[in-house]
Amino acid sequence: MPVIDQIELFHVTVPLPAPFEPAWVPGGARTKTSFYLIHLVTDDGVDGWSAFSASGRERAGIGDSLAGLFLGKDPTDIDMVHERIKIMAVGGIRNWWIEPAFWDIKAKIAGLPLYRLLGGTDDTIRLYLSSGEVRGLSERREEAEARLEEGFGTMKVRVHDWDEEVDIAQIQDIATHMAGRMSIAVDCNQAFRLTQHGDAPLWDLPRAKRFADAAADVGLAWVEEPLFMEWYEAMAELTAYSRVPIAGAELHTAGYPELKYMVEKRCYAVFQPDAMWAGGIRQCMQVAELCRQHGLKFSPHSWGNGIGFIVNAHIMAASGFAGEMPFEFPYCPPGWTIEARDALLEAPWQHDRGSFHMPTAPGLGFTIDQKALSQFGACFFRAKRRESHWMPEALMGVVGTREQKKS
Ligand SMILES: [Mg+2]
């Protein structure tokens, strides 16, 4: 039985080529993207990686918990991994994002790409272009024309205005302009509120219904997260009312138990849980199965870094829904480029005329670019079975070590 012999944690910050203003963080322009990176190594030298968005140093202290819970444990025992992530969550922070690193090891030991290990057969999945910014009408048209030229058949736009007429004008304009050439979806980003840099409108059910009506009238592919994530009754009412599919559920960190309730209640017509937030790969696969049983659609969220993209792509390829729904491709130049998004990977994930060919290498299927890691990353925790090094100084930009011998 292989066991986890080493755990490393990194904090990574990659500069963006141009400022990026995500629609879901009103008033916040980003000039860099930051994330945590976990690296697990077994006693046989098989390794696994995963990564999760960082807003600051909020996960600087998790190394001691990780070391205590996972060193010496069988990385292929996913039940154990889930139980211990739940133990960590008792401390108040849900770290589902580490679970894919165990799957990476498990699939490498099996000698299979992860989606194959999960039973998937879809080697190529259709993508939709996921734009991240609210843009003016003419810039939006230019963006859609450029992505159409690159081969995308579906594009998801963003709205986030205080005035609902502005939001409705946005979707009417782009859907009419691209009619017959490109399918348009829209993300309202109402499910969670990131108002730390500026306030944002909070839609109520009547506004969401009016917007869904307008979206249906211009033939949108789906409307994403038009209501707050805890308003289950209102979501179910809207989904039953709407002529256009209502989608969502990306960041439900309680995972499967909450998502099962939402599926059974038919809160959405399309479920989009992201493994990094919503219960890891295991629970997202369970949600996909449940969606199948209930006649609903499934396509995971993937916005974040290139590792989050590929983790969720494996779920999509294994879910059986790849022939029914396109999968999210986060790409919003000039700020959010493929190269910046995937800066730590030896080979960035490229699309092929709007489709994605699943990697053939065992595991998650990527190699970390060690040069990029040393350029953009700082290791702040390293533990082996007999010793651990806590390096908080690394997060301050100065790499240091302090040894803590474990008995
Ligand atoms: Mg979304």
Short mmCIF file of C-alpha atoms and ligand atoms in Angstrom, two decimals:
data_model
loop_
_atom_site.label_atom_id
_atom_site.label_comp_id
_atom_site.label_asym_id
_atom_site.label_seq_id
_atom_site.Cartn_x
_atom_site.Cartn_y
_atom_site.Cartn_z
CA MET A 1 0.00 0.00 0.00
CA PRO A 2 1.46 3.39 -0.98
CA VAL A 3 1.44 6.05 1.70
CA ILE A 4 1.76 9.82 1.65
CA ASP A 5 5.36 10.59 2.51
CA GLN A 6 5.58 14.31 1.80
CA ILE A 7 3.27 17.32 1.66
CA GLU A 8 4.25 20.70 0.26
CA LEU A 9 2.21 23.89 0.08
CA PHE A 10 2.98 26.84 -2.16
CA HIS A 11 1.56 30.31 -2.56
CA VAL A 12 1.62 31.37 -6.20
CA THR A 13 1.08 34.82 -7.72
CA VAL A 14 1.11 35.28 -11.48
CA PRO A 15 0.92 38.75 -13.06
CA LEU A 16 -1.82 39.29 -15.64
CA PRO A 17 -0.88 40.91 -18.97
CA ALA A 18 -3.60 43.57 -18.49
CA PRO A 19 -6.00 44.49 -15.68
CA PHE A 20 -8.95 42.12 -15.39
CA GLU A 21 -12.25 43.25 -13.85
CA PRO A 22 -14.29 40.18 -12.89
CA ALA A 23 -18.03 40.79 -13.02
CA TRP A 24 -18.47 38.91 -9.74
CA VAL A 25 -16.22 41.33 -7.81
CA PRO A 26 -17.67 44.78 -8.52
CA GLY A 27 -15.08 47.53 -8.26
CA GLY A 28 -12.17 45.10 -8.10
CA ALA A 29 -9.61 45.19 -10.92
CA ARG A 30 -7.03 42.43 -10.76
CA THR A 31 -3.48 42.78 -11.98
CA LYS A 32 -2.46 39.30 -10.82
CA THR A 33 -3.96 35.91 -10.05
CA SER A 34 -3.06 34.14 -6.83
CA PHE A 35 -3.60 30.59 -5.67
CA TYR A 36 -2.47 27.91 -3.27
CA LEU A 37 -0.80 24.81 -4.65
CA ILE A 38 -0.60 21.46 -2.88
CA HIS A 39 1.94 18.78 -3.79
CA LEU A 40 1.66 15.28 -2.34
CA VAL A 41 4.35 12.62 -2.82
CA THR A 42 4.05 8.94 -1.92
CA ASP A 43 6.82 6.74 -0.53
CA ASP A 44 7.05 5.26 -4.07
CA GLY A 45 7.61 8.72 -5.56
CA VAL A 46 4.18 9.12 -7.20
CA ASP A 47 2.96 12.68 -6.86
CA GLY A 48 -0.30 14.58 -7.02
CA TRP A 49 -1.17 18.27 -7.37
CA SER A 50 -4.09 20.56 -6.86
CA ALA A 51 -4.65 24.32 -6.51
CA PHE A 52 -7.16 26.80 -5.13
CA SER A 53 -7.75 30.54 -5.46
CA ALA A 54 -6.12 32.69 -2.80
CA SER A 55 -7.35 36.09 -1.72
CA GLY A 56 -4.51 36.53 0.76
CA ARG A 57 -2.70 34.34 3.26
CA GLU A 58 -5.89 32.79 4.62
CA ARG A 59 -4.63 29.21 4.23
CA ALA A 60 -1.12 29.81 5.55
CA GLY A 61 -1.79 27.70 8.64
CA ILE A 62 -3.33 24.53 7.19
CA GLY A 63 -0.04 22.64 6.80
CA ASP A 64 0.02 21.30 10.34
CA SER A 65 -3.50 19.89 9.97
CA LEU A 66 -2.67 18.36 6.60
CA ALA A 67 0.48 16.74 7.94
CA GLY A 68 -1.26 15.32 10.97
CA LEU A 69 -4.21 13.98 9.00
CA PHE A 70 -2.60 12.67 5.81
CA LEU A 71 1.08 11.75 6.27
CA GLY A 72 1.40 7.96 6.30
CA LYS A 73 -2.11 7.48 4.88
CA ASP A 74 -3.10 5.58 1.73
CA PRO A 75 -3.69 8.29 -0.94
CA THR A 76 -5.94 5.96 -2.97
CA ASP A 77 -8.46 5.71 -0.13
CA ILE A 78 -10.82 8.50 -1.18
CA ASP A 79 -13.31 7.69 1.62
CA MET A 80 -10.54 8.41 4.12
CA VAL A 81 -9.67 11.65 2.27
CA HIS A 82 -13.28 12.87 2.50
CA GLU A 83 -13.59 11.98 6.16
CA ARG A 84 -10.42 13.87 6.98
CA ILE A 85 -11.33 16.94 4.90
CA LYS A 86 -14.51 17.01 7.00
CA ILE A 87 -12.38 16.80 10.15
CA MET A 88 -10.45 19.86 8.91
CA ALA A 89 -13.77 21.61 8.21
CA VAL A 90 -14.68 21.38 11.89
CA GLY A 91 -12.04 24.08 12.25
CA GLY A 92 -14.11 26.28 9.97
CA ILE A 93 -12.52 26.02 6.53
CA ARG A 94 -13.51 23.57 3.83
CA ASN A 95 -10.57 22.32 1.81
CA TRP A 96 -12.25 20.23 -0.88
CA TRP A 97 -9.63 21.58 -3.28
CA ILE A 98 -6.97 19.19 -1.90
CA GLU A 99 -9.03 16.08 -2.83
CA PRO A 100 -8.12 16.12 -6.57
CA ALA A 101 -4.43 15.74 -5.64
CA PHE A 102 -5.27 12.32 -4.18
CA TRP A 103 -7.17 11.40 -7.35
CA ASP A 104 -4.13 12.51 -9.36
CA ILE A 105 -2.04 9.92 -7.48
CA LYS A 106 -4.74 7.26 -7.64
CA ALA A 107 -5.10 7.60 -11.43
CA LYS A 108 -1.32 7.69 -11.94
CA ILE A 109 -1.00 4.42 -9.98
CA ALA A 110 -3.81 2.97 -12.13
CA GLY A 111 -1.99 4.18 -15.26
CA LEU A 112 -5.09 5.97 -16.55
CA PRO A 113 -6.18 9.53 -17.26
CA LEU A 114 -8.51 10.38 -14.38
CA TYR A 115 -11.70 10.60 -16.47
CA ARG A 116 -11.01 7.07 -17.71
CA LEU A 117 -10.53 5.82 -14.15
CA LEU A 118 -13.90 7.43 -13.35
CA GLY A 119 -15.47 5.46 -16.19
CA GLY A 120 -15.55 8.21 -18.82
CA THR A 121 -15.22 7.62 -22.54
CA ASP A 122 -15.53 11.16 -23.92
CA ASP A 123 -12.01 11.94 -25.16
CA THR A 124 -13.10 15.30 -26.59
CA ILE A 125 -15.50 17.72 -24.94
CA ARG A 126 -17.24 20.71 -26.45
CA LEU A 127 -16.45 24.02 -24.77
CA TYR A 128 -18.22 27.29 -24.27
CA LEU A 129 -16.29 30.51 -24.05
CA SER A 130 -16.68 31.96 -20.57
CA SER A 131 -16.10 35.70 -20.63
CA GLY A 132 -15.47 37.28 -17.23
CA GLU A 133 -16.12 40.99 -17.54
CA VAL A 134 -19.14 43.22 -17.96
CA ARG A 135 -18.54 45.06 -21.23
CA GLY A 136 -20.19 47.73 -23.35
CA LEU A 137 -22.35 46.71 -26.29
CA SER A 138 -19.79 47.37 -29.02
CA GLU A 139 -16.90 45.77 -27.10
CA ARG A 140 -19.11 42.75 -26.45
CA ARG A 141 -19.88 42.42 -30.15
CA GLU A 142 -16.18 42.61 -30.99
CA GLU A 143 -15.38 39.99 -28.36
CA ALA A 144 -18.05 37.62 -29.64
CA GLU A 145 -16.89 38.02 -33.25
CA ALA A 146 -13.30 37.27 -32.18
CA ARG A 147 -14.29 34.13 -30.25
CA LEU A 148 -16.53 32.96 -33.11
CA GLU A 149 -13.55 33.37 -35.41
CA GLU A 150 -11.56 31.13 -33.03
CA GLY A 151 -14.20 28.43 -33.33
CA PHE A 152 -16.42 28.80 -30.26
CA GLY A 153 -20.08 27.99 -30.84
CA THR A 154 -21.31 29.23 -27.45
CA MET A 155 -20.29 32.25 -25.38
CA LYS A 156 -21.34 33.15 -21.85
CA VAL A 157 -21.55 36.89 -21.11
CA ARG A 158 -21.91 38.73 -17.79
CA VAL A 159 -24.36 41.33 -16.53
CA HIS A 160 -24.14 43.14 -13.21
CA ASP A 161 -25.81 46.54 -13.55
CA TRP A 162 -27.98 48.29 -10.97
CA ASP A 163 -30.45 49.06 -13.77
CA GLU A 164 -32.17 45.92 -15.04
CA GLU A 165 -32.92 47.60 -18.37
CA VAL A 166 -29.16 47.85 -18.96
CA ASP A 167 -28.76 44.14 -18.26
CA ILE A 168 -31.64 43.25 -20.57
CA ALA A 169 -30.31 45.51 -23.34
CA GLN A 170 -26.97 43.68 -23.06
CA ILE A 171 -28.39 40.24 -23.76
CA GLN A 172 -30.83 41.50 -26.40
CA ASP A 173 -28.04 43.22 -28.30
CA ILE A 174 -25.52 40.39 -28.29
CA ALA A 175 -28.08 37.64 -28.92
CA THR A 176 -29.56 39.56 -31.85
CA HIS A 177 -26.14 40.43 -33.26
CA MET A 178 -24.90 36.81 -33.10
CA ALA A 179 -28.25 35.18 -34.00
CA GLY A 180 -27.81 32.05 -36.09
CA ARG A 181 -24.03 32.19 -35.72
CA MET A 182 -23.28 31.77 -32.04
CA SER A 183 -25.28 30.60 -29.04
CA ILE A 184 -25.30 33.03 -26.08
CA ALA A 185 -25.64 32.27 -22.37
CA VAL A 186 -25.51 34.73 -19.48
CA ASP A 187 -24.15 34.62 -15.95
CA CYS A 188 -25.81 37.00 -13.49
CA ASN A 189 -23.44 36.10 -10.61
CA GLN A 190 -26.18 36.66 -8.04
CA ALA A 191 -25.55 33.44 -6.08
CA PHE A 192 -22.78 34.79 -3.91
CA ARG A 193 -21.84 38.35 -3.05
CA LEU A 194 -18.24 39.56 -3.20
CA THR A 195 -18.87 43.15 -2.20
CA GLN A 196 -15.54 43.91 -0.54
CA HIS A 197 -14.56 46.45 -3.23
CA GLY A 198 -17.99 47.80 -4.11
CA ASP A 199 -21.67 47.11 -3.65
CA ALA A 200 -23.70 45.16 -6.17
CA PRO A 201 -27.38 44.83 -7.00
CA LEU A 202 -29.19 41.95 -5.31
CA TRP A 203 -31.94 40.62 -7.52
CA ASP A 204 -35.27 39.49 -6.13
CA LEU A 205 -37.53 36.88 -7.70
CA PRO A 206 -39.63 39.35 -9.75
CA ARG A 207 -36.49 40.86 -11.33
CA ALA A 208 -35.09 37.37 -12.03
CA LYS A 209 -38.37 36.40 -13.72
CA ARG A 210 -38.38 39.51 -15.89
CA PHE A 211 -34.77 38.82 -16.89
CA ALA A 212 -35.51 35.15 -17.62
CA ASP A 213 -38.43 36.24 -19.83
CA ALA A 214 -36.17 38.60 -21.77
CA ALA A 215 -33.52 35.87 -22.09
CA ALA A 216 -36.09 33.39 -23.39
CA ASP A 217 -37.42 35.91 -25.90
CA VAL A 218 -33.97 36.20 -27.53
CA GLY A 219 -33.24 32.47 -27.30
CA LEU A 220 -30.42 32.38 -24.75
CA ALA A 221 -28.91 28.96 -24.03
CA TRP A 222 -29.16 29.34 -20.24
CA VAL A 223 -29.34 31.93 -17.45
CA GLU A 224 -26.81 31.34 -14.68
CA GLU A 225 -27.24 32.17 -10.98
CA PRO A 226 -29.94 34.87 -11.14
CA LEU A 227 -30.75 34.47 -7.42
CA PHE A 228 -28.88 34.20 -4.13
CA MET A 229 -27.55 30.71 -3.42
CA GLU A 230 -29.56 30.09 -0.23
CA TRP A 231 -32.97 31.05 -1.64
CA TYR A 232 -33.94 27.47 -2.51
CA GLU A 233 -37.70 28.13 -2.72
CA ALA A 234 -37.28 31.11 -5.02
CA MET A 235 -34.76 29.24 -7.20
CA ALA A 236 -37.14 26.31 -7.60
CA GLU A 237 -40.02 28.66 -8.43
CA LEU A 238 -37.94 30.49 -11.03
CA THR A 239 -36.69 27.26 -12.62
CA ALA A 240 -40.25 25.97 -12.92
CA TYR A 241 -41.41 29.31 -14.35
CA SER A 242 -38.62 30.03 -16.81
CA ARG A 243 -38.70 29.21 -20.53
CA VAL A 244 -34.89 29.30 -20.59
CA PRO A 245 -32.88 26.80 -18.45
CA ILE A 246 -31.72 28.24 -15.12
CA ALA A 247 -28.21 27.07 -14.16
CA GLY A 248 -25.97 27.30 -11.12
CA ALA A 249 -24.54 25.72 -7.95
CA GLU A 250 -20.80 26.29 -8.47
CA LEU A 251 -19.76 27.24 -4.93
CA HIS A 252 -21.92 25.20 -2.57
CA THR A 253 -19.17 24.23 -0.15
CA ALA A 254 -21.44 21.93 1.88
CA GLY A 255 -21.15 19.65 -1.15
CA TYR A 256 -23.35 16.67 -1.93
CA PRO A 257 -25.86 16.84 0.95
CA GLU A 258 -26.91 20.38 0.01
CA LEU A 259 -26.72 19.71 -3.73
CA LYS A 260 -28.83 16.57 -3.37
CA TYR A 261 -31.49 18.67 -1.67
CA MET A 262 -31.27 21.23 -4.47
CA VAL A 263 -31.47 18.60 -7.22
CA GLU A 264 -34.50 16.95 -5.63
CA LYS A 265 -36.11 20.36 -5.22
CA ARG A 266 -35.20 21.21 -8.84
CA CYS A 267 -33.57 24.50 -7.85
CA TYR A 268 -31.81 24.54 -11.22
CA ALA A 269 -32.26 22.89 -14.61
CA VAL A 270 -28.47 22.71 -15.06
CA PHE A 271 -26.17 21.96 -12.11
CA GLN A 272 -22.63 23.35 -12.21
CA PRO A 273 -20.78 22.32 -9.01
CA ASP A 274 -17.05 23.01 -9.01
CA ALA A 275 -15.05 20.19 -7.41
CA MET A 276 -12.65 22.65 -5.81
CA TRP A 277 -15.45 24.19 -3.72
CA ALA A 278 -18.38 21.79 -3.77
CA GLY A 279 -17.23 18.46 -2.38
CA GLY A 280 -14.30 17.39 -4.52
CA ILE A 281 -14.38 15.09 -7.53
CA ARG A 282 -16.19 12.32 -5.64
CA GLN A 283 -19.22 14.41 -4.65
CA CYS A 284 -19.46 16.20 -8.00
CA MET A 285 -19.62 12.82 -9.74
CA GLN A 286 -22.44 11.87 -7.36
CA VAL A 287 -24.27 15.09 -8.27
CA ALA A 288 -23.88 14.26 -11.99
CA GLU A 289 -25.42 10.84 -11.38
CA LEU A 290 -28.27 12.39 -9.43
CA CYS A 291 -28.90 14.92 -12.23
CA ARG A 292 -29.16 12.00 -14.66
CA GLN A 293 -31.71 10.26 -12.44
CA HIS A 294 -33.79 13.44 -12.19
CA GLY A 295 -33.65 14.37 -15.87
CA LEU A 296 -31.54 17.48 -15.22
CA LYS A 297 -28.37 18.69 -16.95
CA PHE A 298 -24.85 18.95 -15.56
CA SER A 299 -21.72 20.91 -16.51
CA PRO A 300 -19.23 21.88 -13.80
CA HIS A 301 -17.93 25.39 -13.22
CA SER A 302 -14.21 25.72 -13.94
CA TRP A 303 -13.23 29.38 -13.53
CA GLY A 304 -9.96 29.82 -11.64
CA ASN A 305 -6.53 28.51 -12.54
CA GLY A 306 -5.55 25.87 -15.10
CA ILE A 307 -5.57 23.10 -12.48
CA GLY A 308 -9.17 23.84 -11.52
CA PHE A 309 -10.03 23.81 -15.21
CA ILE A 310 -8.60 20.34 -15.82
CA VAL A 311 -9.98 18.81 -12.61
CA ASN A 312 -13.49 19.83 -13.65
CA ALA A 313 -12.84 18.82 -17.27
CA HIS A 314 -12.16 15.27 -16.07
CA ILE A 315 -15.50 15.32 -14.24
CA MET A 316 -17.25 16.61 -17.38
CA ALA A 317 -15.62 13.89 -19.54
CA ALA A 318 -16.59 11.22 -17.01
CA SER A 319 -20.11 12.50 -16.31
CA GLY A 320 -21.73 11.36 -19.53
CA PHE A 321 -23.06 14.90 -20.10
CA ALA A 322 -20.38 16.02 -22.56
CA GLY A 323 -22.65 15.29 -25.51
CA GLU A 324 -25.45 17.37 -24.01
CA MET A 325 -23.80 20.44 -22.49
CA PRO A 326 -20.68 22.45 -23.35
CA PHE A 327 -17.99 22.88 -20.68
CA GLU A 328 -16.65 26.19 -19.36
CA PHE A 329 -13.44 27.58 -20.88
CA PRO A 330 -12.34 30.66 -18.88
CA TYR A 331 -10.76 33.04 -21.33
CA CYS A 332 -11.19 36.81 -21.33
CA PRO A 333 -8.35 38.68 -23.04
CA PRO A 334 -6.59 41.01 -22.74
CA GLY A 335 -6.49 40.42 -18.94
CA TRP A 336 -7.44 36.78 -18.48
CA THR A 337 -5.32 34.94 -21.04
CA ILE A 338 -4.68 31.22 -21.43
CA GLU A 339 -0.98 31.78 -20.76
CA ALA A 340 -1.55 33.62 -17.47
CA ARG A 341 -4.33 31.26 -16.35
CA ASP A 342 -2.07 28.23 -16.91
CA ALA A 343 1.30 29.85 -16.18
CA LEU A 344 2.41 27.00 -13.92
CA LEU A 345 1.75 24.24 -16.46
CA GLU A 346 4.38 23.07 -18.93
CA ALA A 347 1.67 22.97 -21.59
CA PRO A 348 -1.26 25.43 -21.19
CA TRP A 349 -4.70 23.97 -21.97
CA GLN A 350 -5.52 25.04 -25.51
CA HIS A 351 -8.83 24.61 -27.24
CA ASP A 352 -9.19 23.21 -30.74
CA ARG A 353 -11.81 25.31 -32.54
CA GLY A 354 -13.96 25.39 -29.40
CA SER A 355 -13.37 21.77 -28.37
CA PHE A 356 -11.00 20.31 -25.81
CA HIS A 357 -9.07 17.08 -26.21
CA MET A 358 -8.66 15.39 -22.85
CA PRO A 359 -5.04 14.74 -21.81
CA THR A 360 -3.81 11.20 -22.38
CA ALA A 361 -1.20 11.07 -19.59
CA PRO A 362 -2.16 9.17 -16.41
CA GLY A 363 -3.63 11.21 -13.55
CA LEU A 364 -4.87 14.75 -14.07
CA GLY A 365 -2.53 14.88 -17.06
CA PHE A 366 -0.28 17.90 -16.59
CA THR A 367 3.30 18.60 -15.57
CA ILE A 368 4.17 21.53 -13.33
CA ASP A 369 6.69 23.89 -14.92
CA GLN A 370 9.33 23.98 -12.16
CA LYS A 371 10.92 27.12 -13.58
CA ALA A 372 7.57 28.91 -13.45
CA LEU A 373 6.95 27.57 -9.94
CA SER A 374 10.23 28.97 -8.67
CA GLN A 375 9.53 32.26 -10.46
CA PHE A 376 5.93 32.77 -9.28
CA GLY A 377 5.62 30.52 -6.23
CA ALA A 378 6.91 30.34 -2.66
CA CYS A 379 6.88 27.12 -0.63
CA PHE A 380 5.54 27.90 2.84
CA PHE A 381 5.07 24.43 4.28
CA ARG A 382 6.89 21.15 3.79
CA ALA A 383 6.37 18.02 5.87
CA LYS A 384 7.67 14.49 5.66
CA ARG A 385 6.57 11.66 7.87
CA ARG A 386 9.26 12.44 10.42
CA GLU A 387 9.61 16.19 10.27
CA SER A 388 7.86 19.32 9.18
CA HIS A 389 9.04 22.77 8.14
CA TRP A 390 6.79 25.71 8.61
CA MET A 391 7.91 28.61 6.49
CA PRO A 392 5.58 31.54 7.04
CA GLU A 393 8.34 33.89 5.99
CA ALA A 394 7.96 32.51 2.45
CA LEU A 395 4.57 34.14 2.30
CA MET A 396 6.17 37.45 3.17
CA GLY A 397 8.54 37.06 0.24
CA VAL A 398 11.51 35.78 2.20
CA VAL A 399 12.01 32.04 2.22
CA GLY A 400 13.06 30.71 5.61
CA THR A 401 12.62 27.50 7.53
CA ARG A 402 11.84 26.54 11.04
CA GLU A 403 12.04 22.87 11.91
CA GLN A 404 9.50 21.21 14.12
CA LYS A 405 10.47 17.64 14.95
CA LYS A 406 7.52 15.34 15.23
CA SER A 407 7.74 12.51 17.71
MG MG B 1 -20.99 31.19 -12.91
#
